[in-house]
Tab-separated table of C-alpha atoms in Angstrom:
chain	number	residue	atom	x	y	z
R	1	MET	CA	14.964	29.906	2.765
R	2	ASP	CA	16.725	28.554	-0.163
R	3	GLN	CA	19.915	29.346	1.501
R	4	LEU	CA	19.323	28.005	4.571
R	5	ARG	CA	18.296	24.747	2.471
R	6	THR	CA	21.418	24.819	0.584
R	7	LEU	CA	23.667	25.317	3.951
R	8	ILE	CA	21.716	21.918	5.505
R	9	MET	CA	22.352	20.193	2.357
R	10	VAL	CA	26.192	21.086	2.427
R	11	HIS	CA	26.629	19.948	5.971
R	12	GLU	CA	24.858	16.511	5.146
R	13	ALA	CA	26.723	15.931	1.874
R	14	GLY	CA	30.052	17.326	3.253
R	15	THR	CA	30.774	19.072	0.045
R	16	ALA	CA	29.127	21.967	-2.484
R	17	LEU	CA	29.208	19.095	-5.162
R	18	GLY	CA	27.439	16.419	-3.150
R	19	ALA	CA	24.897	19.163	-2.035
R	20	ALA	CA	24.224	19.994	-5.914
R	21	ARG	CA	23.577	16.525	-6.482
R	22	ILE	CA	20.866	16.228	-4.068
R	23	LEU	CA	19.332	19.260	-4.739
R	24	GLY	CA	19.383	18.912	-8.650
R	25	ARG	CA	21.289	21.882	-9.344
R	26	GLU	CA	24.701	23.116	-10.843
R	27	GLN	CA	27.888	23.002	-8.116
R	28	SER	CA	28.692	26.707	-9.224
R	29	SER	CA	25.098	27.827	-7.843
R	30	VAL	CA	25.506	26.161	-4.687
R	31	GLN	CA	28.935	27.531	-4.366
R	32	LYS	CA	28.060	31.066	-4.829
R	33	GLN	CA	25.044	30.732	-2.189
R	34	ILE	CA	27.808	29.408	0.305
R	35	ASP	CA	30.387	32.229	-0.292
R	36	THR	CA	27.604	34.877	0.051
R	37	MET	CA	26.606	33.383	3.321
R	38	ASN	CA	30.298	32.989	4.268
R	39	ARG	CA	30.998	36.847	3.535
R	40	ASN	CA	27.819	37.859	5.231
R	41	PHE	CA	28.517	36.050	8.369
R	42	ARG	CA	32.164	36.966	8.615
R	43	GLU	CA	30.802	40.515	8.670
R	44	LEU	CA	27.883	39.890	11.271
R	45	CYS	CA	29.811	37.381	13.533
R	46	GLY	CA	33.430	37.870	12.733
R	47	GLU	CA	33.525	34.051	11.586
R	48	PRO	CA	32.634	32.540	8.206
R	49	LEU	CA	30.165	29.432	8.378
R	50	ILE	CA	32.446	26.944	6.393
R	51	LEU	CA	36.106	26.546	5.935
R	52	LYS	CA	37.551	24.760	2.775
R	53	GLN	CA	39.862	21.648	3.547
R	54	GLY	CA	41.389	21.093	0.343
R	55	ARG	CA	40.409	19.306	-2.885
R	56	GLY	CA	38.379	16.295	-2.528
R	57	LYS	CA	37.999	16.795	1.230
R	58	ASP	CA	34.639	17.664	3.085
R	59	VAL	CA	34.339	21.386	4.029
R	60	LEU	CA	34.888	22.092	7.873
R	61	PHE	CA	31.823	24.017	9.759
R	62	THR	CA	32.775	26.526	11.958
R	63	GLY	CA	31.257	27.065	15.701
R	64	THR	CA	28.922	29.770	14.030
R	65	GLY	CA	28.137	27.420	10.840
R	66	GLU	CA	27.026	24.507	13.029
R	67	ALA	CA	24.865	26.916	15.217
R	68	LEU	CA	23.083	28.347	12.005
R	69	VAL	CA	22.644	24.530	10.562
R	70	GLU	CA	20.748	23.794	13.617
R	71	LEU	CA	18.615	26.989	13.402
R	72	ALA	CA	17.912	26.210	9.790
R	73	ARG	CA	16.741	22.880	10.760
R	74	GLY	CA	14.271	24.062	13.301
R	75	THR	CA	13.103	27.012	11.218
R	76	LEU	CA	12.436	25.014	8.120
R	77	GLY	CA	10.642	22.124	9.863
R	78	GLU	CA	8.558	24.916	11.669
R	79	TRP	CA	7.620	26.441	8.465
R	80	LEU	CA	6.708	23.017	6.952
R	81	ASP	CA	4.645	22.301	9.708
R	82	GLY	CA	2.744	25.291	9.760
R	83	ILE	CA	2.051	24.870	5.798
R	84	HIS	CA	0.772	21.538	6.423
R	85	GLU	CA	-1.305	22.301	9.386
R	86	SER	CA	-2.868	25.047	7.431
R	87	ARG	CA	-3.501	22.853	4.681
R	88	ARG	CA	-4.898	20.300	7.298
R	89	ARG	CA	-7.454	22.671	8.957
R	90	LEU	CA	-8.629	24.088	5.649
R	91	GLY	CA	-9.167	20.389	4.497
R	92	LYS	CA	-7.014	20.592	1.355
R	93	THR	CA	-5.106	17.399	2.052
R	94	LEU	CA	-5.607	14.254	4.031
R	95	VAL	CA	-3.140	12.005	4.689
R	96	VAL	CA	-3.990	8.420	6.159
R	97	GLY	CA	-1.950	5.504	6.825
R	98	THR	CA	-3.277	1.797	6.529
R	99	THR	CA	-1.643	-1.395	7.537
R	100	ARG	CA	-1.710	-3.970	5.072
R	101	PHE	CA	-4.665	-6.220	6.409
R	102	THR	CA	-6.837	-2.588	6.373
R	103	LEU	CA	-6.140	-1.413	2.971
R	104	SER	CA	-9.066	-3.161	1.449
R	105	TYR	CA	-11.167	-2.053	4.410
R	106	LEU	CA	-10.141	1.696	3.736
R	107	ALA	CA	-10.701	1.015	-0.168
R	108	GLY	CA	-14.135	0.526	0.219
R	109	ALA	CA	-14.582	3.889	2.527
R	110	GLY	CA	-12.627	5.751	-0.036
R	111	GLU	CA	-15.043	4.968	-2.713
R	112	ARG	CA	-17.564	6.484	-0.705
R	113	VAL	CA	-16.082	9.788	-0.364
R	114	ALA	CA	-14.127	9.760	-4.034
R	115	GLU	CA	-16.470	12.050	-6.007
R	116	GLU	CA	-16.942	14.692	-3.497
R	117	PHE	CA	-13.109	14.847	-2.835
R	118	ARG	CA	-12.492	15.032	-6.676
R	119	GLN	CA	-15.146	17.881	-7.113
R	120	ARG	CA	-13.520	19.968	-3.960
R	121	ALA	CA	-9.910	19.301	-5.403
R	122	ILE	CA	-9.367	17.607	-1.729
R	123	GLU	CA	-5.850	15.491	-1.940
R	124	LEU	CA	-6.050	12.287	-0.230
R	125	LYS	CA	-2.442	10.630	0.304
R	126	VAL	CA	-2.484	7.215	1.468
R	127	GLY	CA	0.863	5.463	2.784
R	128	HIS	CA	1.524	2.170	4.435
R	129	VAL	CA	1.827	1.995	7.977
R	130	ARG	CA	3.657	-0.898	10.055
R	131	THR	CA	1.536	-2.162	13.122
R	132	ARG	CA	4.193	-0.966	15.360
R	133	ASP	CA	3.921	2.429	14.254
R	134	VAL	CA	-0.009	2.843	14.078
R	135	LEU	CA	-0.280	5.374	17.211
R	136	ALA	CA	3.565	6.741	16.733
R	137	LYS	CA	2.242	8.142	13.121
R	138	LEU	CA	-0.261	10.071	14.605
R	139	ARG	CA	1.560	11.386	17.450
R	140	ALA	CA	3.927	12.651	15.120
R	141	LYS	CA	1.310	14.203	12.898
R	142	ASP	CA	2.528	12.073	9.864
R	143	VAL	CA	-1.025	10.867	9.219
R	144	ASP	CA	-4.473	12.567	10.010
R	145	LEU	CA	-6.104	9.153	10.232
R	146	VAL	CA	-4.674	5.551	10.702
R	147	CYS	CA	-6.241	1.996	10.123
R	148	GLY	CA	-4.825	-0.649	11.738
R	149	SER	CA	-4.478	-2.719	15.085
R	150	VAL	CA	-2.968	-2.059	18.622
R	151	VAL	CA	-2.452	-4.232	21.650
R	152	THR	CA	-4.962	-2.934	24.588
R	153	ARG	CA	-6.520	-4.277	27.701
R	154	PRO	CA	-10.205	-5.041	27.929
R	155	GLU	CA	-10.272	-2.550	31.117
R	156	GLY	CA	-9.056	0.288	29.271
R	157	ASP	CA	-5.626	1.659	28.246
R	158	ASP	CA	-4.212	4.917	29.021
R	159	GLU	CA	-2.327	5.063	25.966
R	160	LEU	CA	-5.463	5.320	23.784
R	161	ALA	CA	-6.697	8.311	26.041
R	162	ALA	CA	-5.075	10.618	23.084
R	163	PHE	CA	-6.930	9.346	20.304
R	164	ASP	CA	-10.645	9.018	19.001
R	165	VAL	CA	-10.977	5.341	18.307
R	166	MET	CA	-13.426	3.587	16.287
R	167	GLU	CA	-13.589	0.209	17.295
R	168	TRP	CA	-14.033	-2.526	14.542
R	169	ARG	CA	-13.343	-5.785	16.490
R	170	ARG	CA	-11.529	-6.965	19.469
R	171	SER	CA	-9.565	-10.283	19.332
R	172	GLY	CA	-7.669	-12.405	21.843
R	173	VAL	CA	-4.337	-14.342	20.765
R	174	SER	CA	-4.047	-17.659	19.827
R	175	LEU	CA	-1.388	-19.989	18.300
R	176	LEU	CA	-1.256	-21.593	14.911
R	177	THR	CA	0.874	-24.648	15.072
R	178	ASN	CA	2.192	-27.751	13.069
R	179	LEU	CA	2.397	-29.609	16.057
R	180	SER	CA	0.270	-32.542	16.870
R	181	GLU	CA	-2.163	-32.967	19.353
R	182	ALA	CA	-0.082	-35.044	21.572
R	183	GLU	CA	2.656	-32.603	21.502
R	184	LEU	CA	0.250	-29.719	21.984
R	185	PRO	CA	-3.205	-30.545	23.027
R	186	GLY	CA	-5.987	-28.115	22.190
R	187	PRO	CA	-8.488	-26.675	21.522
R	188	THR	CA	-7.088	-24.281	24.209
R	189	ALA	CA	-3.682	-23.613	26.183
R	190	PRO	CA	-2.477	-21.629	29.006
R	191	SER	CA	-0.129	-18.948	27.895
R	192	SER	CA	2.490	-20.132	30.602
R	193	ALA	CA	3.001	-23.180	28.059
R	194	LEU	CA	4.749	-20.564	25.782
R	195	ARG	CA	7.860	-21.125	27.904
R	196	SER	CA	8.390	-24.784	26.702
R	197	LEU	CA	7.087	-24.378	23.363
R	198	PRO	CA	9.209	-24.050	20.316
R	199	LEU	CA	8.096	-20.397	18.787
R	200	VAL	CA	8.162	-18.648	15.756
R	201	VAL	CA	8.102	-14.894	16.609
R	202	SER	CA	8.054	-11.544	14.966
R	203	ALA	CA	11.116	-9.248	15.321
R	204	SER	CA	8.206	-6.359	16.189
R	205	GLY	CA	4.820	-5.673	16.016
R	206	LEU	CA	1.784	-6.849	17.765
R	207	MET	CA	2.879	-10.237	18.931
R	208	ALA	CA	6.127	-9.078	19.906
R	209	GLY	CA	4.525	-6.588	22.353
R	210	VAL	CA	2.256	-9.147	23.755
R	211	LEU	CA	5.380	-11.270	24.550
R	212	HIS	CA	7.164	-8.350	26.113
R	213	THR	CA	3.944	-7.626	28.211
R	214	TRP	CA	3.798	-11.259	29.358
R	215	PHE	CA	7.379	-12.129	29.835
R	216	GLY	CA	9.427	-8.895	30.127
R	217	GLY	CA	11.956	-7.126	27.780
R	218	ASP	CA	14.454	-10.364	27.682
R	219	TYR	CA	11.668	-12.592	26.794
R	220	ARG	CA	13.770	-13.999	23.985
R	221	ASN	CA	16.043	-15.256	26.777
R	222	LYS	CA	13.182	-16.808	28.842
R	223	LEU	CA	11.468	-18.622	25.813
R	224	ARG	CA	12.332	-21.259	23.008
R	225	ILE	CA	12.721	-19.271	19.873
R	226	ALA	CA	12.931	-21.490	17.013
R	227	ALA	CA	12.536	-18.873	14.355
R	228	GLU	CA	12.573	-14.974	14.190
R	229	ILE	CA	10.911	-13.743	11.340
R	230	ASP	CA	10.350	-10.234	9.518
R	231	THR	CA	6.829	-10.795	7.780
R	232	VAL	CA	3.995	-13.205	9.265
R	233	ASN	CA	3.397	-14.635	5.849
R	234	TYR	CA	6.941	-16.189	6.106
R	235	GLY	CA	5.975	-17.522	9.469
R	236	PHE	CA	2.883	-19.218	7.592
R	237	GLU	CA	5.069	-20.698	4.790
R	238	LEU	CA	7.510	-21.733	7.340
R	239	LEU	CA	5.235	-23.731	9.304
R	240	ARG	CA	3.284	-25.195	6.579
R	241	SER	CA	6.973	-26.405	4.904
R	242	GLY	CA	7.079	-28.489	7.747
R	243	LEU	CA	10.952	-27.668	7.762
R	244	LEU	CA	10.432	-26.307	11.448
R	245	ARG	CA	7.915	-27.716	13.987
R	246	GLY	CA	6.333	-25.153	16.155
R	247	CYS	CA	3.824	-22.610	16.835
R	248	MET	CA	3.468	-18.813	15.824
R	249	LEU	CA	1.343	-16.355	17.804
R	250	VAL	CA	-1.629	-14.603	15.872
R	251	THR	CA	-4.579	-12.735	16.499
R	252	LYS	CA	-7.641	-15.024	17.377
R	253	GLY	CA	-9.374	-13.607	14.224
R	254	VAL	CA	-6.269	-15.079	12.071
R	255	ALA	CA	-6.708	-18.145	13.787
R	256	ASP	CA	-10.365	-18.565	13.412
R	257	ALA	CA	-9.752	-17.641	9.207
R	258	ALA	CA	-7.252	-20.305	9.164
R	259	GLY	CA	-10.277	-23.040	9.678
R	260	ASP	CA	-11.797	-21.697	6.589
R	261	PRO	CA	-11.047	-23.978	3.456
R	262	ARG	CA	-10.779	-21.059	1.129
R	263	VAL	CA	-7.975	-19.573	3.086
R	264	ALA	CA	-4.589	-20.754	1.756
R	265	TYR	CA	-2.396	-19.406	4.685
R	266	GLY	CA	-3.813	-21.875	7.096
R	267	ARG	CA	-3.948	-25.280	5.243
R	268	GLY	CA	-2.324	-28.020	7.318
R	269	LEU	CA	-2.123	-25.640	10.404
R	270	ARG	CA	-4.269	-26.174	13.740
R	271	ALA	CA	-5.474	-23.294	15.770
R	272	VAL	CA	-5.138	-23.176	19.692
R	273	GLU	CA	-6.609	-20.321	21.398
R	274	LEU	CA	-4.277	-19.113	24.477
R	275	VAL	CA	-5.931	-18.763	27.986
R	276	ASN	CA	-4.079	-16.282	29.700
R	277	ASP	CA	-2.427	-17.147	33.025
R	278	THR	CA	0.494	-15.294	33.034
R	279	GLY	CA	0.115	-11.474	32.956
R	280	PRO	CA	-2.606	-8.870	32.217
R	281	ARG	CA	-5.341	-9.959	29.782
R	282	LEU	CA	-4.517	-8.496	26.463
R	283	GLU	CA	-6.554	-8.179	23.259
R	284	VAL	CA	-6.009	-6.756	19.782
R	285	LEU	CA	-8.109	-3.931	18.860
R	286	LEU	CA	-8.899	-3.387	15.363
R	287	GLY	CA	-10.306	-0.045	14.299
R	288	ALA	CA	-9.567	3.587	13.111
R	289	PHE	CA	-7.746	6.006	14.981
R	290	THR	CA	-7.308	9.968	14.931
R	291	ARG	CA	-5.943	12.447	17.514
R	292	ARG	CA	-8.623	12.981	19.976
R	293	GLY	CA	-10.594	16.312	19.575
R	294	GLU	CA	-9.544	16.871	16.257
R	295	ARG	CA	-12.517	15.605	14.338
R	296	ALA	CA	-14.650	17.611	16.748
R	297	SER	CA	-12.809	20.873	15.850
R	298	TYR	CA	-13.637	20.771	12.133
R	299	ASP	CA	-17.181	21.141	10.634
R	300	ALA	CA	-19.075	17.932	9.348
R	301	ALA	CA	-18.011	18.668	5.808
R	302	HIS	CA	-14.258	18.430	6.526
R	303	PRO	CA	-12.652	15.603	4.621
R	304	LEU	CA	-11.401	13.948	7.640
R	305	ASN	CA	-15.015	13.748	9.184
R	306	LEU	CA	-16.301	12.542	5.803
R	307	LEU	CA	-13.854	9.769	5.688
R	308	TRP	CA	-14.541	8.864	9.273
R	309	ASP	CA	-18.384	8.636	8.671
R	310	ALA	CA	-17.371	6.683	5.224
R	311	LEU	CA	-15.182	4.231	7.479
R	312	ALA	CA	-18.081	3.417	10.005
R	313	GLN	CA	-20.560	3.067	7.081
R	314	GLU	CA	-17.861	0.434	5.616
R	315	ASN	CA	-17.931	-1.145	8.977
R	316	GLU	CA	-21.633	-1.540	9.080
R	317	ARG	CA	-21.653	-3.003	5.738
R	318	TRP	CA	-19.058	-5.765	6.585
R	319	GLN	CA	-21.137	-6.821	9.613
R	320	ARG	CA	-24.385	-6.862	7.846
R	321	GLU	CA	-23.491	-8.460	4.645
R	322	GLN	CA	-20.272	-10.878	5.310
R	323	ARG	CA	-21.039	-14.535	6.407
R	324	TRP	CA	-18.017	-16.900	6.264
R	325	PRO	CA	-18.691	-20.441	6.752
R	326	THR	CA	-16.488	-20.958	9.791
R	327	ALA	CA	-18.635	-22.761	12.063
R	328	GLY	CA	-20.572	-19.297	13.362
R	329	LEU	CA	-17.108	-17.534	13.607
R	330	GLU	CA	-16.560	-14.637	11.561
R	331	PRO	CA	-12.810	-13.775	10.506
R	332	ASP	CA	-11.874	-10.101	9.809
R	333	PRO	CA	-12.996	-9.525	6.193
R	334	PHE	CA	-9.971	-7.715	5.522
R	335	GLU	CA	-7.505	-10.628	6.799
R	336	LEU	CA	-9.511	-12.893	4.310
R	337	ALA	CA	-9.118	-10.839	1.693
R	338	ASN	CA	-5.522	-10.763	1.882
R	339	SER	CA	-4.901	-14.338	2.346
R	340	TYR	CA	-7.644	-15.986	0.035
R	341	ASN	CA	-6.509	-17.242	-3.504
R	342	PRO	CA	-9.332	-17.640	-5.756
R	343	SER	CA	-7.402	-19.814	-7.887
R	344	GLU	CA	-7.277	-22.401	-5.156
R	345	SER	CA	-10.765	-22.644	-4.009
């Protein structure tokens, strides 16, 4: 296994010295392994794996060498996948992904299981997942559970059939704008009006998916894109600054929260709810997701089921206890938690 790993590193780095630096080993150790493999494969196949090209030049992999590198990648990958699958099945490791807006939500659930996880020496790994990768991370088995948002349709979505879904909230799509009511009357507007409005759009993510569904893959050529942003926070700041006059698509939960005086990001901006008249009706589903059937294959004491139950309890707590002064509308608690600056209250 170690020789195969070394071979892959030499292939990626180009030289034994480069591979040694990646592996944190001496060059002589790497070169010795390469020489041994070269000798063995010359006897087995009649061709070495690697040919030297001269001082300071990358080595040349032969046909046999290239074939073995591909075989080595598959072998090591399957071996590691097998180890991870065993740890997952036995409940020794639990890998959870979370978007920025759901981190505080997960933290509350984590506190509920922390003591049992500590007593049973269960390793909980938490990583940041971008909204556009929520389901992709589950499909690739990079995570066991993910908290985040997906765009779906009220009547159901085939894409979600492969997952167990704990639904926390569904939200429509709204606009946050610094345009006057003369320029954009409210409190609602048809989605077809987006064709003529100056828009601040994210390069990727939920709202990019909404525009793609409504206006096609070339929506950038059909709409008035005033600014393209990498983060929603920058979009808030851009509109609040007045440097650009336009609108930004957000979930209705974010737009509702913008009306709360405690929320810094919405000050000076106005919310306009979109009424769909363009394509299929879309909603943003916020919740927790796992691969379908996986929880059922484990007993109730498995860490995946323990954390899932803790998330359900945390959801009940938010619904029972949180009361935000927003004219009867309760914005998502994790959205408020990440946008509320106590020093500005």
